[in-house]
Amino acid sequence: RENDAWLADVPKLAGAHTWAKNLPKLDEAVREVIAMVEDLPEGAESTLELEYEYGTGDAALDALTQKLRADREQATRMESELAKLTLEAVERLSEAGMSVRDMGALLDLSPQRISQISPKMPVPAVAKERRSARTHRVNA
């Protein structure tokens, strides 16, 4: 960062330098300069995978923000894995005939959350029988 502008350099691409007033605009500028230097087809900018190393001018602040980004990335991966495992557990517990309340207790989730995760949970046979006994056909 220099004065009120963010400067960017892509070390592996000679001549790939740019700047912007804020980080979202810097990302756009970096993508454009990479596409230009590498002569990429129109629209390829959005497909580029970039890894940023930020420098605010304060080494301690840079280390803190880098750690936070890394921790958030790890938390996102863990949340994704947790969601997959939770769905698998709900499906298997449902197949085993567990109630929504029991699944909630086993998985430390509310019964409402269990219902949201698995909206197509099978209706127990007893409930189906009761429902069909109360169902009346109406011709209109």
PDB file of C-alpha atoms in Angstrom:
ATOM      1  CA  ARG A   1       0.000   0.000   0.000  1.00  0.00           C
ATOM      2  CA  GLU A   2       1.313   3.395  -0.913  1.00  0.00           C
ATOM      3  CA  ASN A   3      -0.445   6.546   0.315  1.00  0.00           C
ATOM      4  CA  ASP A   4      -4.103   5.925  -0.515  1.00  0.00           C
ATOM      5  CA  ALA A   5      -3.554   3.365  -3.284  1.00  0.00           C
ATOM      6  CA  TRP A   6      -3.052  -0.374  -3.366  1.00  0.00           C
ATOM      7  CA  LEU A   7      -0.215  -1.505  -5.634  1.00  0.00           C
ATOM      8  CA  ALA A   8       0.006  -4.986  -7.107  1.00  0.00           C
ATOM      9  CA  ASP A   9       2.788  -6.927  -8.734  1.00  0.00           C
ATOM     10  CA  VAL A  10       2.521 -10.413 -10.235  1.00  0.00           C
ATOM     11  CA  PRO A  11       6.080 -11.675  -9.703  1.00  0.00           C
ATOM     12  CA  LYS A  12       5.952 -14.491 -12.281  1.00  0.00           C
ATOM     13  CA  LEU A  13       4.751 -12.194 -15.082  1.00  0.00           C
ATOM     14  CA  ALA A  14       7.135  -9.518 -16.287  1.00  0.00           C
ATOM     15  CA  GLY A  15       5.327  -6.212 -16.664  1.00  0.00           C
ATOM     16  CA  ALA A  16       2.282  -7.302 -14.670  1.00  0.00           C
ATOM     17  CA  HIS A  17       1.883  -4.307 -12.346  1.00  0.00           C
ATOM     18  CA  THR A  18      -1.214  -2.297 -11.518  1.00  0.00           C
ATOM     19  CA  TRP A  19      -2.906  -0.215  -8.821  1.00  0.00           C
ATOM     20  CA  ALA A  20      -6.330   0.760  -7.497  1.00  0.00           C
ATOM     21  CA  LYS A  21      -7.935   2.791  -4.712  1.00  0.00           C
ATOM     22  CA  ASN A  22      -9.505  -0.242  -2.997  1.00  0.00           C
ATOM     23  CA  LEU A  23      -8.981  -4.000  -2.893  1.00  0.00           C
ATOM     24  CA  PRO A  24     -12.051  -5.065  -4.920  1.00  0.00           C
ATOM     25  CA  LYS A  25     -10.967  -2.720  -7.731  1.00  0.00           C
ATOM     26  CA  LEU A  26      -7.392  -3.951  -7.372  1.00  0.00           C
ATOM     27  CA  ASP A  27      -8.601  -7.513  -7.929  1.00  0.00           C
ATOM     28  CA  GLU A  28     -10.306  -6.400 -11.167  1.00  0.00           C
ATOM     29  CA  ALA A  29      -7.171  -4.556 -12.286  1.00  0.00           C
ATOM     30  CA  VAL A  30      -4.908  -7.524 -11.487  1.00  0.00           C
ATOM     31  CA  ARG A  31      -7.139  -9.872 -13.476  1.00  0.00           C
ATOM     32  CA  GLU A  32      -7.155  -7.470 -16.417  1.00  0.00           C
ATOM     33  CA  VAL A  33      -3.374  -7.039 -16.421  1.00  0.00           C
ATOM     34  CA  ILE A  34      -2.806 -10.813 -16.223  1.00  0.00           C
ATOM     35  CA  ALA A  35      -5.234 -11.376 -19.098  1.00  0.00           C
ATOM     36  CA  MET A  36      -3.471  -8.687 -21.124  1.00  0.00           C
ATOM     37  CA  VAL A  37       0.088  -9.913 -20.431  1.00  0.00           C
ATOM     38  CA  GLU A  38      -0.849 -13.557 -21.072  1.00  0.00           C
ATOM     39  CA  ASP A  39      -3.062 -12.627 -24.056  1.00  0.00           C
ATOM     40  CA  LEU A  40      -6.019 -14.558 -22.632  1.00  0.00           C
ATOM     41  CA  PRO A  41      -9.371 -14.713 -24.433  1.00  0.00           C
ATOM     42  CA  GLU A  42     -12.120 -12.197 -23.628  1.00  0.00           C
ATOM     43  CA  GLY A  43     -13.831 -12.975 -20.315  1.00  0.00           C
ATOM     44  CA  ALA A  44     -11.053 -15.201 -18.972  1.00  0.00           C
ATOM     45  CA  GLU A  45     -10.395 -12.800 -16.093  1.00  0.00           C
ATOM     46  CA  SER A  46     -13.152 -14.242 -13.943  1.00  0.00           C
ATOM     47  CA  THR A  47     -11.743 -17.765 -14.257  1.00  0.00           C
ATOM     48  CA  LEU A  48      -8.305 -16.884 -12.890  1.00  0.00           C
ATOM     49  CA  GLU A  49      -7.448 -18.321  -9.483  1.00  0.00           C
ATOM     50  CA  LEU A  50      -5.344 -15.814  -7.582  1.00  0.00           C
ATOM     51  CA  GLU A  51      -3.539 -15.965  -4.257  1.00  0.00           C
ATOM     52  CA  TYR A  52      -2.899 -12.579  -2.715  1.00  0.00           C
ATOM     53  CA  GLU A  53      -0.135 -11.632  -0.331  1.00  0.00           C
ATOM     54  CA  TYR A  54      -1.212  -8.309   1.174  1.00  0.00           C
ATOM     55  CA  GLY A  55       1.100  -5.676   2.576  1.00  0.00           C
ATOM     56  CA  THR A  56      -0.362  -2.836   4.647  1.00  0.00           C
ATOM     57  CA  GLY A  57       3.002  -1.491   5.737  1.00  0.00           C
ATOM     58  CA  ASP A  58       2.541  -2.954   9.235  1.00  0.00           C
ATOM     59  CA  ALA A  59       4.067  -6.443   9.529  1.00  0.00           C
ATOM     60  CA  ALA A  60       2.064  -7.354  12.655  1.00  0.00           C
ATOM     61  CA  LEU A  61      -1.201  -6.286  11.006  1.00  0.00           C
ATOM     62  CA  ASP A  62      -0.279  -8.209   7.849  1.00  0.00           C
ATOM     63  CA  ALA A  63       0.355 -11.355   9.930  1.00  0.00           C
ATOM     64  CA  LEU A  64      -2.946 -10.926  11.778  1.00  0.00           C
ATOM     65  CA  THR A  65      -5.030 -10.452   8.623  1.00  0.00           C
ATOM     66  CA  GLN A  66      -3.260 -13.357   6.895  1.00  0.00           C
ATOM     67  CA  LYS A  67      -3.987 -15.615   9.872  1.00  0.00           C
ATOM     68  CA  LEU A  68      -7.638 -14.572   9.891  1.00  0.00           C
ATOM     69  CA  ARG A  69      -7.997 -15.320   6.165  1.00  0.00           C
ATOM     70  CA  ALA A  70      -6.356 -18.728   6.616  1.00  0.00           C
ATOM     71  CA  ASP A  71      -8.533 -19.525   9.639  1.00  0.00           C
ATOM     72  CA  ARG A  72     -11.698 -18.491   7.766  1.00  0.00           C
ATOM     73  CA  GLU A  73     -10.716 -20.684   4.821  1.00  0.00           C
ATOM     74  CA  GLN A  74     -10.167 -23.632   7.166  1.00  0.00           C
ATOM     75  CA  ALA A  75     -13.499 -22.967   8.919  1.00  0.00           C
ATOM     76  CA  THR A  76     -15.279 -22.898   5.547  1.00  0.00           C
ATOM     77  CA  ARG A  77     -13.768 -26.269   4.631  1.00  0.00           C
ATOM     78  CA  MET A  78     -14.749 -27.679   8.015  1.00  0.00           C
ATOM     79  CA  GLU A  79     -18.320 -26.324   7.696  1.00  0.00           C
ATOM     80  CA  SER A  80     -18.641 -27.986   4.307  1.00  0.00           C
ATOM     81  CA  GLU A  81     -17.435 -31.326   5.686  1.00  0.00           C
ATOM     82  CA  LEU A  82     -19.708 -30.968   8.724  1.00  0.00           C
ATOM     83  CA  ALA A  83     -22.711 -30.318   6.458  1.00  0.00           C
ATOM     84  CA  LYS A  84     -21.954 -33.448   4.406  1.00  0.00           C
ATOM     85  CA  LEU A  85     -21.547 -35.624   7.504  1.00  0.00           C
ATOM     86  CA  THR A  86     -24.699 -34.194   9.079  1.00  0.00           C
ATOM     87  CA  LEU A  87     -26.752 -34.912   5.968  1.00  0.00           C
ATOM     88  CA  GLU A  88     -25.386 -38.459   5.851  1.00  0.00           C
ATOM     89  CA  ALA A  89     -26.221 -38.996   9.528  1.00  0.00           C
ATOM     90  CA  VAL A  90     -29.752 -37.595   9.113  1.00  0.00           C
ATOM     91  CA  GLU A  91     -30.379 -39.831   6.101  1.00  0.00           C
ATOM     92  CA  ARG A  92     -29.083 -42.936   7.886  1.00  0.00           C
ATOM     93  CA  LEU A  93     -30.933 -42.196  11.122  1.00  0.00           C
ATOM     94  CA  SER A  94     -34.107 -41.575   9.138  1.00  0.00           C
ATOM     95  CA  GLU A  95     -33.685 -44.894   7.328  1.00  0.00           C
ATOM     96  CA  ALA A  96     -33.273 -46.517  10.752  1.00  0.00           C
ATOM     97  CA  GLY A  97     -36.666 -45.110  11.738  1.00  0.00           C
ATOM     98  CA  MET A  98     -35.483 -42.476  14.206  1.00  0.00           C
ATOM     99  CA  SER A  99     -37.803 -39.607  15.070  1.00  0.00           C
ATOM    100  CA  VAL A 100     -36.865 -36.023  14.301  1.00  0.00           C
ATOM    101  CA  ARG A 101     -36.591 -35.330  18.041  1.00  0.00           C
ATOM    102  CA  ASP A 102     -34.250 -38.282  18.607  1.00  0.00           C
ATOM    103  CA  MET A 103     -32.118 -37.300  15.613  1.00  0.00           C
ATOM    104  CA  GLY A 104     -31.922 -33.763  16.973  1.00  0.00           C
ATOM    105  CA  ALA A 105     -30.737 -35.024  20.348  1.00  0.00           C
ATOM    106  CA  LEU A 106     -28.172 -37.374  18.795  1.00  0.00           C
ATOM    107  CA  LEU A 107     -26.782 -34.703  16.467  1.00  0.00           C
ATOM    108  CA  ASP A 108     -27.129 -31.739  18.849  1.00  0.00           C
ATOM    109  CA  LEU A 109     -29.513 -29.973  16.467  1.00  0.00           C
ATOM    110  CA  SER A 110     -33.066 -28.743  16.867  1.00  0.00           C
ATOM    111  CA  PRO A 111     -35.856 -30.890  15.427  1.00  0.00           C
ATOM    112  CA  GLN A 112     -36.644 -27.950  13.122  1.00  0.00           C
ATOM    113  CA  ARG A 113     -33.095 -27.993  11.754  1.00  0.00           C
ATOM    114  CA  ILE A 114     -33.335 -31.743  11.174  1.00  0.00           C
ATOM    115  CA  SER A 115     -36.535 -31.150   9.177  1.00  0.00           C
ATOM    116  CA  GLN A 116     -34.804 -28.430   7.124  1.00  0.00           C
ATOM    117  CA  ILE A 117     -31.860 -30.680   6.350  1.00  0.00           C
ATOM    118  CA  SER A 118     -34.049 -33.556   5.252  1.00  0.00           C
ATOM    119  CA  PRO A 119     -37.389 -32.170   4.044  1.00  0.00           C
ATOM    120  CA  LYS A 120     -38.310 -35.435   2.321  1.00  0.00           C
ATOM    121  CA  MET A 121     -38.120 -37.597   5.403  1.00  0.00           C
ATOM    122  CA  PRO A 122     -40.381 -40.629   5.096  1.00  0.00           C
ATOM    123  CA  VAL A 123     -43.640 -40.543   7.007  1.00  0.00           C
ATOM    124  CA  PRO A 124     -43.842 -43.494   9.417  1.00  0.00           C
ATOM    125  CA  ALA A 125     -46.264 -46.223   8.292  1.00  0.00           C
ATOM    126  CA  VAL A 126     -48.536 -45.658  11.305  1.00  0.00           C
ATOM    127  CA  ALA A 127     -48.973 -41.992  10.389  1.00  0.00           C
ATOM    128  CA  LYS A 128     -49.726 -42.962   6.777  1.00  0.00           C
ATOM    129  CA  GLU A 129     -52.426 -45.365   7.958  1.00  0.00           C
ATOM    130  CA  ARG A 130     -53.997 -42.712  10.213  1.00  0.00           C
ATOM    131  CA  ARG A 131     -53.883 -40.134   7.445  1.00  0.00           C
ATOM    132  CA  SER A 132     -55.496 -42.455   4.881  1.00  0.00           C
ATOM    133  CA  ALA A 133     -58.263 -43.327   7.367  1.00  0.00           C
ATOM    134  CA  ARG A 134     -59.134 -39.619   7.612  1.00  0.00           C
ATOM    135  CA  THR A 135     -58.848 -38.923   3.899  1.00  0.00           C
ATOM    136  CA  HIS A 136     -62.091 -38.455   2.008  1.00  0.00           C
ATOM    137  CA  ARG A 137     -62.342 -38.391  -1.733  1.00  0.00           C
ATOM    138  CA  VAL A 138     -64.215 -35.362  -3.025  1.00  0.00           C
ATOM    139  CA  ASN A 139     -65.399 -34.926  -6.569  1.00  0.00           C
ATOM    140  CA  ALA A 140     -66.039 -31.371  -7.556  1.00  0.00           C
TER     141      ALA A 140
END
